Amino acid sequence: MTTRATRSPRRRTVTALMVVLAVIAVFVVRLVDIQVVNAEGHIAAQKEKATQTSITLAGTRGNIVDEGGRVLATSTLRYDVEIDPMLAANGIDKRDENGDIVKGADGKNEKVAWPELAARIAAVTGQSPEDVTAIVVDALAKNPKARWAPVTRNVSTETYRALADLGLPFLSFPPVASRTYPDGAVAGNVIGFVSSDGKPLEGVEKLQNSCLDPKAGSVTFQRGRDGVRIPGTEVEKPAVDGGTLTLTIDSDLQWYMQQLIAEETKRYNANWGGIIVMEVATGKIRAFAETPTVDPNDPAASDADDRASRLARFSYEPGSTFKPVTAATAIEAAGLTPLSSVKTPSRMTFPNGAVINDSDQHATETLTLTGGLVRSSNVAMSQFGAKVDPQTRFDYLTKFGVGQPQGLNWSGEPEQLGFRLKPADWDNQTYYTTTFGQAFTVTATQVASVYQTIANGGVRMPAQLVESCTKADGTVVTPDLPEPVRVIKKETASQVSQMLENVFAQGTLADDVKIDGYRMAGKTGTAQIYDGKGGYKKNLYFTSLVGYAPAEDPQYVVLTVFDEPKKERMSSANRSVFTKAMTQVLTHYRIMPSGSETPLLPVTK
């Protein structure tokens, strides 16, 4: 039986519970009203009192790496520090140790004034409190409603975090990508550089910007009058980082070649010098070294003319390095062989009145086609070349790349690349000078490509500096390269290669370029330099030496060039640098020695 004494506490408990439930129900109803039923209305009301803020989310510019994945260019995030002058001028609420707002005697919130806040900022950034204070004062003096002013730029992540910890709602920190090049000037002329604001200006930084460039995102939200974000107003669009650009360059080999060409260019007092190492089977460029070069970390330290790639942009008449093209053309179009011969004086007047000279005075001799290359005789090669009509010669030169894009997709390619005159317009002298590399221009890359073609059995592979682009989502995109082209027959390439072996084995450079154990093939070139006035510079030449090894199973082409060497003006200046460069290539890639001797061919009859 329930007594009155026991019923009273139970009733009080039930009553209290009902009161609690009723209060909760009121809160729930109100909460639903605020966040669901009238959410848009409440947000709209807040927006009327709020300001919209948008913060850019910077993506990270992609890395540039060498063929083995070594980083050559990378980006790190730094931060700009910006301020809302109107908010800053009003100060912030003062808070006690517990984080509660401090009230004054009049019941209003106490404030921390702007000068004190400026001192807190200055203590982190290293600026003076007076300078930071003046940022807001000056901004409001110019525009009383100013909502933006810069405090400082390009601060480290450590500084950014220290400023963020101050909890100042009027500060913002847009991230900025900072570009760095860990290996400095290694491949600097290939990589290029970006401006202080991240705009690509040169090299693959510019040419491959579509791979490297990030896509910025954003965060947009509303701030109340107190500067605090309004919940539910934030909209984020994520940034997309740039891709990773993989080059064909071997950075270790590139470093060595840059040191070598710098030393040799100084030694021979040349305007500039360069070395190209190209893989025979693929056309991939493993080194593209030149001097002077540029450190992308500090491009302003280099002269403007030294900040780009001369190997990619400089065009010149190749001279004797193109005599093998004449030999190949004569073999295929006129049925000649390495043993075909012509009488060769040191100076010859041809039936059309053209006069051709060899570089040295010599008695008249009967040179074979092999001998024409070994002796590098302009007179002999003119006679062999003249056995083929001009249009056919023109067609073969074109197939070997003359007048065609060099394949690197490099900006600023020479406008006059190729022939100054078409075959129908060749004058009496040009009719013959085209047989030994004059009256048309090429780049160093195109010369290397000619020897890659011969070494590769007559198949020209597109010259290649870019391996691939790996997008942020992992997609790998390879460059859209031209298809390989058969330029000459395999048998023709073999014959020309044997003759080029004999150039190295029997020519005047034989002892200087010999590398024990290896058969090599190649050719020198001492090209006259066009003076822009219809003639050539006097006693100044563009010298080169190009070859490949091992000749019986070619793996790599090496080309060395000097612009106007003064200490040694002929192609003999290139012998030392070529030998050192080829030796390093063979060692670096662990190429086995030949194990046989070059079969010697007759030079004279």
XYZ file of C-alpha atoms in Angstrom:
605
model
C 0.000 0.000 0.000
C 1.401 3.391 -1.110
C 1.415 5.959 1.658
C 1.215 9.735 1.250
C 4.832 9.953 2.408
C 6.072 7.843 -0.492
C 3.839 9.452 -3.128
C 5.108 13.024 -2.595
C 8.773 12.444 -3.601
C 7.694 10.466 -6.632
C 5.390 13.242 -7.789
C 8.124 15.805 -7.342
C 10.514 13.641 -9.395
C 7.991 13.198 -12.175
C 7.189 16.893 -12.167
C 10.892 17.839 -12.320
C 11.483 15.369 -15.154
C 8.579 16.821 -17.135
C 9.928 20.334 -16.641
C 13.394 19.244 -17.850
C 11.887 17.495 -20.888
C 9.804 20.556 -21.669
C 12.885 22.798 -21.579
C 14.779 20.381 -23.792
C 11.853 20.272 -26.190
C 11.864 24.054 -26.413
C 15.603 24.052 -27.202
C 15.189 21.305 -29.785
C 12.351 23.140 -31.480
C 14.361 26.351 -31.502
C 17.443 24.563 -32.787
C 15.493 22.964 -35.609
C 13.981 26.348 -36.400
C 17.405 27.990 -36.568
C 19.367 25.290 -38.368
C 16.704 23.687 -40.553
C 13.402 25.510 -40.954
C 14.720 29.067 -41.132
C 18.417 28.348 -41.666
C 18.629 30.288 -44.922
C 16.856 33.238 -43.414
C 19.163 33.356 -40.424
C 22.236 33.073 -42.644
C 20.876 35.772 -44.912
C 20.335 38.010 -41.929
C 23.892 37.417 -40.794
C 25.151 38.126 -44.303
C 23.554 41.521 -44.213
C 25.860 42.311 -41.325
C 28.813 40.351 -42.718
C 31.525 40.722 -45.311
C 32.436 38.056 -47.809
C 36.029 36.872 -47.795
C 37.749 34.690 -50.353
C 41.145 33.139 -49.790
C 43.099 31.689 -52.682
C 44.463 28.205 -52.131
C 47.700 27.980 -54.073
C 48.624 24.640 -55.561
C 52.251 23.593 -55.601
C 54.182 23.903 -58.875
C 55.350 20.501 -60.050
C 58.872 19.142 -59.683
C 61.359 18.771 -62.514
C 63.439 15.611 -62.170
C 66.186 13.942 -64.190
C 65.829 10.558 -65.878
C 66.576 8.783 -62.585
C 64.123 10.842 -60.511
C 66.652 13.236 -58.963
C 64.962 16.551 -58.207
C 66.266 19.454 -60.276
C 63.499 21.951 -59.484
C 60.938 21.944 -56.696
C 58.525 24.238 -54.885
C 58.049 24.941 -51.207
C 55.138 26.847 -49.720
C 55.775 30.193 -48.124
C 53.236 32.777 -47.082
C 52.346 36.399 -47.603
C 50.996 38.260 -44.567
C 48.034 40.543 -45.252
C 45.808 42.645 -43.013
C 42.295 44.112 -42.957
C 42.982 47.731 -41.852
C 39.369 48.488 -40.823
C 39.203 45.494 -38.499
C 42.708 46.024 -37.159
C 42.058 49.682 -36.293
C 39.214 48.629 -33.971
C 41.510 46.363 -31.972
C 40.307 43.101 -30.430
C 38.544 42.128 -27.220
C 40.830 41.722 -24.236
C 40.658 38.263 -22.674
C 41.738 36.900 -19.310
C 43.811 33.800 -18.591
C 40.770 31.592 -19.117
C 40.031 33.135 -22.483
C 36.992 35.034 -21.261
C 36.307 38.554 -22.462
C 37.279 41.187 -19.923
C 34.560 43.725 -19.092
C 35.236 47.302 -18.100
C 33.619 49.228 -15.263
C 30.937 50.394 -17.672
C 30.116 46.813 -18.619
C 31.559 47.146 -22.115
C 34.248 44.864 -23.530
C 37.757 46.101 -22.950
C 39.892 46.406 -26.093
C 43.523 45.748 -27.034
C 44.416 48.748 -29.193
C 46.051 48.449 -32.601
C 49.514 49.754 -31.600
C 49.835 46.968 -29.029
C 48.713 44.397 -31.575
C 51.186 45.819 -34.100
C 53.968 45.270 -31.561
C 52.935 41.604 -31.224
C 53.072 41.166 -34.998
C 56.411 42.958 -35.261
C 57.931 40.686 -32.617
C 57.292 37.729 -34.954
C 58.084 39.271 -38.352
C 61.184 41.166 -37.263
C 59.767 44.519 -38.335
C 59.638 47.505 -36.026
C 56.339 48.121 -34.149
C 56.228 51.611 -35.629
C 56.445 50.282 -39.191
C 53.673 47.744 -38.632
C 51.473 50.347 -36.942
C 51.961 52.677 -39.893
C 50.686 50.026 -42.339
C 47.134 50.352 -40.996
C 47.338 54.078 -40.324
C 48.580 54.828 -43.825
C 46.076 52.517 -45.495
C 43.132 54.156 -43.717
C 44.486 57.592 -44.445
C 44.323 56.818 -48.150
C 40.994 55.005 -47.908
C 38.947 55.037 -44.678
C 37.224 51.833 -45.815
C 40.401 49.961 -46.752
C 40.033 46.205 -46.283
C 43.452 45.057 -47.460
C 47.093 45.961 -47.012
C 50.322 43.915 -47.152
C 52.292 43.404 -43.949
C 55.184 41.329 -45.291
C 55.752 38.721 -47.956
C 57.286 35.316 -48.449
C 57.574 34.284 -44.789
C 58.459 30.762 -43.703
C 55.998 28.207 -42.404
C 57.448 28.753 -38.918
C 56.713 32.484 -39.075
C 53.247 31.870 -40.486
C 52.367 29.529 -37.607
C 53.676 31.977 -35.022
C 51.500 34.744 -36.491
C 48.466 32.457 -36.718
C 48.914 31.591 -33.028
C 48.371 35.256 -32.186
C 44.706 34.671 -32.997
C 44.216 38.002 -34.762
C 41.108 37.801 -36.980
C 42.236 40.599 -39.273
C 45.362 38.769 -40.475
C 45.322 36.421 -43.458
C 48.079 34.260 -44.907
C 47.738 33.387 -48.591
C 50.277 30.681 -49.462
C 52.848 31.370 -52.175
C 54.909 28.741 -53.947
C 58.670 29.410 -53.774
C 60.799 27.787 -56.507
C 64.165 26.267 -55.639
C 66.780 24.405 -57.669
C 68.745 22.007 -55.421
C 71.602 21.434 -57.892
C 72.031 25.099 -58.799
C 73.384 25.602 -62.304
C 73.273 21.905 -63.270
C 71.192 21.854 -66.478
C 70.267 25.472 -65.753
C 70.049 26.396 -69.435
C 67.672 23.489 -70.007
C 65.547 23.897 -66.894
C 65.162 27.665 -67.134
C 63.671 29.675 -64.283
C 60.594 31.502 -63.014
C 60.052 35.092 -61.915
C 59.628 36.149 -58.301
C 55.866 35.842 -58.708
C 56.139 32.344 -60.151
C 55.753 33.159 -63.849
C 57.852 30.788 -65.999
C 60.337 32.737 -68.106
C 62.775 30.344 -69.739
C 63.661 26.725 -70.523
C 61.375 23.776 -69.817
C 59.897 25.771 -66.942
C 58.210 27.795 -69.691
C 57.955 25.238 -72.490
C 56.397 22.574 -70.261
C 54.334 24.920 -68.107
C 51.160 23.011 -68.957
C 52.596 20.070 -67.012
C 54.095 22.000 -64.103
C 51.517 24.722 -63.525
C 49.124 24.116 -60.594
C 45.483 25.080 -60.629
C 44.571 27.384 -57.745
C 41.642 26.645 -55.463
C 39.763 28.905 -53.078
C 37.919 29.126 -49.771
C 35.019 31.577 -49.649
C 33.204 32.435 -46.412
C 31.392 35.202 -44.522
C 32.793 37.143 -41.594
C 30.633 38.854 -38.983
C 31.334 42.352 -37.744
C 33.653 40.900 -35.144
C 35.742 39.262 -37.874
C 34.726 35.716 -36.953
C 33.695 33.278 -39.674
C 29.972 32.613 -39.853
C 29.275 28.859 -39.600
C 27.734 27.312 -42.692
C 29.051 29.927 -45.134
C 32.321 28.274 -46.066
C 32.739 26.920 -49.611
C 36.022 25.289 -50.586
C 37.399 24.491 -54.027
C 40.620 22.459 -53.553
C 43.787 23.401 -55.414
C 45.370 20.941 -57.855
C 49.142 20.581 -57.727
C 51.277 20.654 -60.867
C 52.672 17.483 -62.394
C 56.173 16.039 -62.221
C 58.222 16.667 -65.356
C 60.826 13.983 -66.052
C 63.696 14.955 -68.350
C 65.942 12.611 -70.308
C 68.961 14.359 -68.760
C 71.308 12.365 -66.516
C 72.184 14.968 -63.897
C 75.480 13.332 -62.854
C 76.698 13.222 -66.445
C 75.349 16.730 -67.021
C 77.339 18.057 -64.049
C 80.569 16.546 -65.357
C 80.045 17.876 -68.875
C 79.332 21.383 -67.585
C 82.561 21.406 -65.582
C 84.471 20.077 -68.585
C 83.129 22.516 -71.163
C 83.667 25.458 -68.800
C 87.322 24.527 -68.389
C 87.933 23.885 -72.085
C 86.118 27.013 -73.256
C 88.312 29.106 -70.999
C 91.384 27.195 -72.136
C 90.773 27.997 -75.811
C 89.366 31.469 -75.203
C 86.080 30.801 -77.014
C 82.926 32.884 -76.772
C 80.993 29.870 -75.598
C 81.080 26.102 -75.804
C 78.746 23.151 -75.569
C 78.518 19.365 -75.325
C 75.614 17.132 -76.344
C 75.391 13.458 -75.415
C 72.663 11.606 -77.328
C 71.590 7.991 -76.978
C 71.821 6.302 -80.375
C 68.896 3.869 -80.064
C 66.397 6.403 -78.738
C 67.506 9.943 -79.622
C 67.240 10.827 -75.927
C 69.626 13.557 -74.813
C 71.537 12.564 -71.680
C 73.619 15.744 -71.408
C 73.022 19.199 -72.859
C 75.870 21.167 -71.320
C 77.050 24.646 -72.201
C 78.961 27.570 -70.841
C 78.304 30.276 -69.783
C 75.337 28.871 -67.937
C 72.744 30.153 -65.487
C 71.878 29.296 -61.901
C 68.057 29.300 -61.851
C 68.157 30.241 -58.169
C 69.676 33.567 -59.162
C 69.229 34.225 -62.901
C 69.967 37.938 -62.482
C 73.576 37.018 -61.670
C 74.060 35.924 -65.303
C 74.123 38.157 -68.357
C 70.837 38.173 -70.236
C 72.416 36.379 -73.212
C 73.579 33.539 -70.945
C 70.196 32.700 -69.444
C 68.901 30.691 -72.404
C 70.202 27.653 -74.278
C 72.518 28.430 -77.169
C 72.696 24.745 -78.040
C 68.975 24.901 -78.778
C 68.816 28.379 -80.294
C 72.101 29.113 -82.062
C 72.227 28.192 -85.759
C 75.347 27.913 -87.872
C 76.699 26.497 -91.095
C 77.888 23.037 -90.024
C 80.788 22.734 -92.448
C 82.620 19.426 -92.693
C 80.465 17.589 -90.147
C 77.876 17.344 -92.959
C 80.245 15.752 -95.505
C 79.015 12.258 -94.489
C 75.553 13.327 -95.700
C 77.050 14.036 -99.117
C 78.743 10.616 -99.032
C 75.485 8.849 -98.140
C 73.618 10.737 -100.873
C 76.235 9.842 -103.504
C 76.147 6.168 -102.509
C 72.369 5.914 -102.772
C 71.649 8.303 -105.644
C 74.767 7.903 -107.815
C 75.818 4.343 -107.030
C 79.196 5.292 -105.553
C 81.083 3.146 -103.064
C 83.655 3.958 -100.367
C 86.316 3.171 -103.011
C 84.983 5.469 -105.768
C 87.644 8.068 -106.592
C 88.299 11.502 -108.109
C 91.443 13.490 -108.900
C 91.809 16.108 -106.198
C 93.988 19.214 -106.406
C 94.036 21.654 -103.489
C 92.227 24.232 -105.640
C 89.812 23.559 -108.457
C 87.859 25.687 -110.909
C 84.660 23.871 -111.916
C 82.963 24.034 -115.341
C 80.406 26.603 -114.111
C 83.198 28.923 -112.940
C 82.961 28.114 -109.217
C 86.288 27.948 -107.380
C 86.673 25.537 -104.453
C 89.705 25.303 -102.156
C 90.888 22.780 -99.611
C 92.031 24.096 -96.240
C 95.654 23.099 -96.928
C 97.885 23.250 -99.984
C 98.696 19.750 -101.332
C 99.755 18.012 -104.503
C 97.063 16.633 -106.772
C 96.091 13.132 -105.677
C 93.397 10.611 -106.412
C 91.156 10.383 -103.334
C 88.566 7.728 -102.699
C 85.208 8.676 -101.202
C 86.670 7.415 -97.922
C 89.720 9.595 -98.527
C 87.517 12.617 -99.182
C 86.180 12.248 -95.644
C 89.505 11.288 -94.042
C 91.294 14.286 -95.613
C 88.155 16.442 -95.251
C 88.670 17.646 -98.824
C 86.197 20.252 -100.057
C 87.416 19.709 -103.620
C 86.863 15.943 -103.496
C 83.457 16.142 -101.819
C 82.341 18.797 -104.319
C 83.108 16.398 -107.159
C 81.398 13.461 -105.479
C 78.369 15.565 -104.576
C 78.053 16.984 -108.082
C 77.339 13.480 -109.369
C 73.853 13.945 -107.862
C 71.418 16.589 -109.090
C 70.726 19.558 -106.757
C 67.101 18.650 -106.001
C 68.043 15.132 -104.883
C 70.834 16.515 -102.713
C 68.382 18.999 -101.271
C 65.912 16.185 -100.539
C 68.520 14.112 -98.706
C 69.649 17.092 -96.635
C 66.025 17.726 -95.744
C 65.538 14.075 -94.724
C 68.575 14.419 -92.470
C 66.823 17.361 -90.783
C 68.074 20.501 -92.529
C 65.381 23.158 -92.594
C 63.171 21.107 -90.270
C 62.274 21.814 -86.624
C 65.038 20.424 -84.452
C 62.505 18.338 -82.506
C 62.951 19.888 -79.062
C 59.914 22.189 -79.364
C 62.175 24.937 -78.040
C 60.878 28.480 -78.028
C 62.872 30.994 -80.020
C 64.199 28.535 -82.589
C 66.327 30.297 -85.223
C 64.141 31.917 -87.862
C 66.712 31.348 -90.622
C 67.153 27.658 -89.849
C 67.780 25.716 -93.069
C 68.519 26.902 -96.604
C 68.889 30.499 -97.661
C 68.194 29.423 -101.242
C 66.176 26.634 -102.862
C 67.959 24.371 -105.417
C 66.512 26.220 -108.389
C 68.130 29.410 -107.088
C 71.556 28.013 -106.197
C 74.294 30.093 -107.768
C 77.474 28.589 -109.195
C 79.285 28.588 -105.854
C 76.354 27.327 -103.784
C 75.988 24.401 -106.194
C 79.202 23.033 -104.676
C 79.414 24.540 -101.172
C 76.267 22.655 -100.151
C 78.315 19.464 -100.483
C 80.519 20.461 -97.562
C 78.096 22.086 -95.161
C 77.761 25.674 -96.338
C 74.799 27.742 -97.616
C 72.458 26.292 -94.996
C 72.243 26.406 -91.219
C 71.438 23.927 -88.468
C 71.543 23.723 -84.689
C 73.966 21.607 -82.692
C 71.111 19.223 -81.885
C 70.539 18.616 -85.592
C 74.208 17.800 -86.142
C 74.085 15.260 -83.303
C 70.918 13.850 -84.882
C 72.710 13.262 -88.223
C 75.291 11.064 -86.508
C 72.608 9.331 -84.433
C 70.913 8.455 -87.730
C 74.060 6.984 -89.284
C 74.946 5.123 -86.075
C 71.382 3.784 -85.807
C 71.470 2.038 -89.163
C 69.938 4.930 -91.079
C 66.908 5.496 -88.836
C 66.552 8.988 -87.384
C 64.980 9.038 -83.936
C 63.409 12.306 -82.773
C 65.688 14.257 -80.468
C 64.168 14.157 -77.014
C 64.703 16.158 -73.815
C 61.400 15.382 -72.053
C 60.634 11.853 -70.890
C 57.152 12.307 -69.443
C 54.770 14.316 -67.284
C 53.144 12.630 -64.296
C 49.979 14.516 -63.379
C 48.843 15.060 -59.798
C 46.323 12.225 -60.166
C 49.063 9.806 -61.248
C 48.331 9.931 -64.969
C 51.538 9.669 -67.012
C 51.623 11.666 -70.240
C 54.443 11.128 -72.732
C 55.444 13.739 -75.324
C 53.864 13.583 -78.753
C 56.998 12.827 -80.755
C 57.378 12.368 -84.501
C 57.683 8.798 -85.715
C 61.185 7.449 -86.411
C 62.207 8.043 -90.022
C 64.339 5.818 -92.227
C 66.624 8.322 -93.915
C 69.080 6.004 -95.672
C 69.333 2.265 -96.195
C 70.943 0.142 -93.504
C 73.669 -0.882 -95.957
C 74.409 2.763 -96.767
C 74.609 3.649 -93.082
C 77.044 0.784 -92.551
C 79.290 1.985 -95.379
C 79.274 5.595 -94.155
C 79.972 4.399 -90.620
C 83.016 2.429 -91.834
C 84.316 5.542 -93.579
C 83.796 7.631 -90.439
C 85.727 5.007 -88.464
C 88.580 5.526 -90.887
C 88.407 9.286 -90.301
C 89.207 8.578 -86.666
C 91.705 5.817 -87.450
C 93.619 7.422 -90.342
C 92.929 11.149 -90.116
C 95.142 13.820 -88.596
C 93.182 13.630 -85.337
C 93.759 9.877 -84.870
C 96.346 10.045 -82.093
C 94.623 12.886 -80.253
C 91.158 11.299 -79.978
C 92.161 7.673 -79.485
C 90.567 5.879 -76.524
C 92.310 2.572 -75.883
C 90.121 -0.440 -76.543
C 87.326 1.380 -78.367
C 86.535 1.792 -82.039
C 85.073 5.226 -82.742
C 83.635 7.016 -85.740
C 83.140 10.702 -86.364
C 84.155 13.922 -88.055
C 85.490 17.388 -87.317
C 84.026 20.624 -88.578
C 85.547 24.085 -88.975
C 82.653 26.207 -90.147
C 82.944 29.740 -91.414
C 80.724 32.220 -89.590
C 78.346 34.342 -91.623
C 78.906 38.036 -90.951
C 75.369 39.111 -91.861
C 76.649 41.178 -94.781
C 76.930 38.516 -97.438
C 80.357 37.255 -96.385
C 82.181 35.464 -93.569
C 84.130 36.635 -90.557
C 87.865 36.650 -91.128
C 89.896 33.999 -89.258
C 87.025 33.219 -86.898
C 85.257 29.865 -86.960
C 82.606 27.763 -85.282
C 84.450 24.529 -84.543
C 83.020 21.130 -83.748
C 83.856 17.477 -83.347
C 81.161 14.806 -83.360
C 81.395 11.043 -83.116
C 79.975 7.867 -81.647
C 81.230 4.733 -79.938
C 81.698 1.834 -79.959
C 81.647 2.103 -83.755
C 80.780 -1.586 -84.282
C 77.797 -1.311 -81.909
C 77.079 2.411 -81.430
C 75.612 3.450 -78.074
C 76.181 7.197 -77.683
C 76.855 10.229 -79.856
C 79.004 13.010 -78.415
C 79.150 16.464 -80.017
C 81.413 19.281 -78.837
C 81.310 22.848 -80.168
C 83.181 26.119 -79.659
C 82.148 29.521 -80.916
C 85.150 31.483 -82.182
C 87.976 29.884 -80.195
C 90.938 32.280 -80.236
C 93.822 30.199 -78.881
C 93.306 27.429 -81.442
C 91.025 28.588 -84.235
C 90.458 25.289 -86.042
C 88.572 22.134 -85.035
C 91.733 20.787 -83.394
C 90.573 22.837 -80.406
C 87.829 20.258 -79.894
C 89.998 17.164 -79.714
C 90.770 17.383 -76.025
C 87.234 18.123 -74.880
C 85.761 15.440 -77.159
C 88.133 12.743 -75.906
C 87.472 13.593 -72.270
C 83.712 13.738 -72.842
C 83.541 10.428 -74.711
C 85.779 8.718 -72.159
C 83.438 9.839 -69.382
C 80.374 8.616 -71.290
C 81.884 5.177 -71.884
C 82.916 4.938 -68.242
C 79.665 6.320 -66.851
C 77.523 3.858 -68.777
C 80.013 0.990 -68.412
C 80.280 0.359 -72.140
C 82.416 -2.680 -72.902
C 85.524 -2.209 -75.084
C 85.316 -3.162 -78.740
C 87.659 -6.130 -78.750
C 88.576 -5.552 -82.400
C 90.403 -3.084 -84.625
C 88.943 -0.723 -87.246
C 89.078 -2.292 -90.741
C 91.152 0.167 -92.761
C 89.888 1.369 -96.146
C 92.026 2.871 -98.960
C 92.274 6.654 -98.834
C 93.947 7.095 -102.219
C 94.252 5.195 -105.486
